[in-house]
C-alpha positions as a printed NumPy array, in Angstrom:
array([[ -5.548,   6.464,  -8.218],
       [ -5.769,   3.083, -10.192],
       [ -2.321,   2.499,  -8.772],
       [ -2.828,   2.776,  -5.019],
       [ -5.93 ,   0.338,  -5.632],
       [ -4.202,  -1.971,  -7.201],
       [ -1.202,  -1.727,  -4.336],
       [ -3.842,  -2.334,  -1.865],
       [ -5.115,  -5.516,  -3.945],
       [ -1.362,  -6.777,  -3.824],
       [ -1.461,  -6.081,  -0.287],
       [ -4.169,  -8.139,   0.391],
       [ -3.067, -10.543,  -2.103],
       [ -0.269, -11.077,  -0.022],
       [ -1.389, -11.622,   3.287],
       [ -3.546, -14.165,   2.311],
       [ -1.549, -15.819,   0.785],
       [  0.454, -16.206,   3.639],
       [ -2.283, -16.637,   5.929],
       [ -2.876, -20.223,   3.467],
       [ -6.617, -19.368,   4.2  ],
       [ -9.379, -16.802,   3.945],
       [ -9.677, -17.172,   7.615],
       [-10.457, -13.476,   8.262],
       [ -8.43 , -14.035,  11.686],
       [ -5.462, -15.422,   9.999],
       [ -5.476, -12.887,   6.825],
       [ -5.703, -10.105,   9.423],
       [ -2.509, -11.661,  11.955],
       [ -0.664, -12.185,   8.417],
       [ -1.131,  -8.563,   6.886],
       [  0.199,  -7.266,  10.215],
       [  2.962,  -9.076,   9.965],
       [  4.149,  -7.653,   6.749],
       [  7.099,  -5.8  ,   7.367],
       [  7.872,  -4.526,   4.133],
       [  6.361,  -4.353,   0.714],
       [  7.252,  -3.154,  -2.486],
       [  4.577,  -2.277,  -5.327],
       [  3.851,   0.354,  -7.997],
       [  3.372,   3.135,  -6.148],
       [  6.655,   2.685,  -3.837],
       [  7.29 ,   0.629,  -0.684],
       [  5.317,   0.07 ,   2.549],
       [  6.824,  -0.127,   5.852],
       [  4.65 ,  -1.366,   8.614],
       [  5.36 ,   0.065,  11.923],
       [  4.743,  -2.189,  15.436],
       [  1.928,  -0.204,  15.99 ],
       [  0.421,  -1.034,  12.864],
       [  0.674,   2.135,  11.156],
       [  1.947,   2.   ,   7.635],
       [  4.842,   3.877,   6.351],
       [  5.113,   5.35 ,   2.94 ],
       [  6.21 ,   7.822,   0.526],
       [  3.303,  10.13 ,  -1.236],
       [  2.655,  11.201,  -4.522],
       [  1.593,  14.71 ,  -4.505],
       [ -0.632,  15.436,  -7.732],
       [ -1.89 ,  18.685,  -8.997],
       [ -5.194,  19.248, -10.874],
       [ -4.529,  21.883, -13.908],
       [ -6.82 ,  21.906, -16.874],
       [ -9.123,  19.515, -15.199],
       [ -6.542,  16.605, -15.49 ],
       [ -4.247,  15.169, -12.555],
       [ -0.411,  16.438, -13.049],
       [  2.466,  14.875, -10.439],
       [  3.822,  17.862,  -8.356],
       [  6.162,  15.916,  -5.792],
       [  7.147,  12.883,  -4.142],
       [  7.4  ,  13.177,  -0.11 ],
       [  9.366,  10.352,   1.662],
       [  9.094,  10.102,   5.261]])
């Protein structure tokens, strides 16, 4: 879990710093014009409509602790 929150800090990292601002406008134009972004957890596609692409990390629980069970690509 730490490292989706830390992909979504990177994401936001990066739009503004290509938005040059905190302008909430211009952080918001330049994360949806990310096309494509690499981080920990795998890379982010970014569809037209906004929607993001990416692969998932299916974990299991067993003996109270999180276990990886598969990876699912779209």
């Amino acid at each position: 879990m730490a490292a989706l929150t830390y992909d979504s800090g990177q994401l936001l990292l990066t739009a503004i710093t290509r938005a040059g601002s905190l302008d909430r406008q211009k952080v918001r134009d330049a994360l949806a014009n990310i096309p494509e972004l690499e981080e920990v957890t795998g890379k982010m596609k970014f569809t037209g409509t906004g929607d993001p692409t990416k692969s998932a990390v299916i974990l299991q629980i067993k003996d109270g602790k999180f276990a990886y069970f598969a990876s699912v690509s779209p």
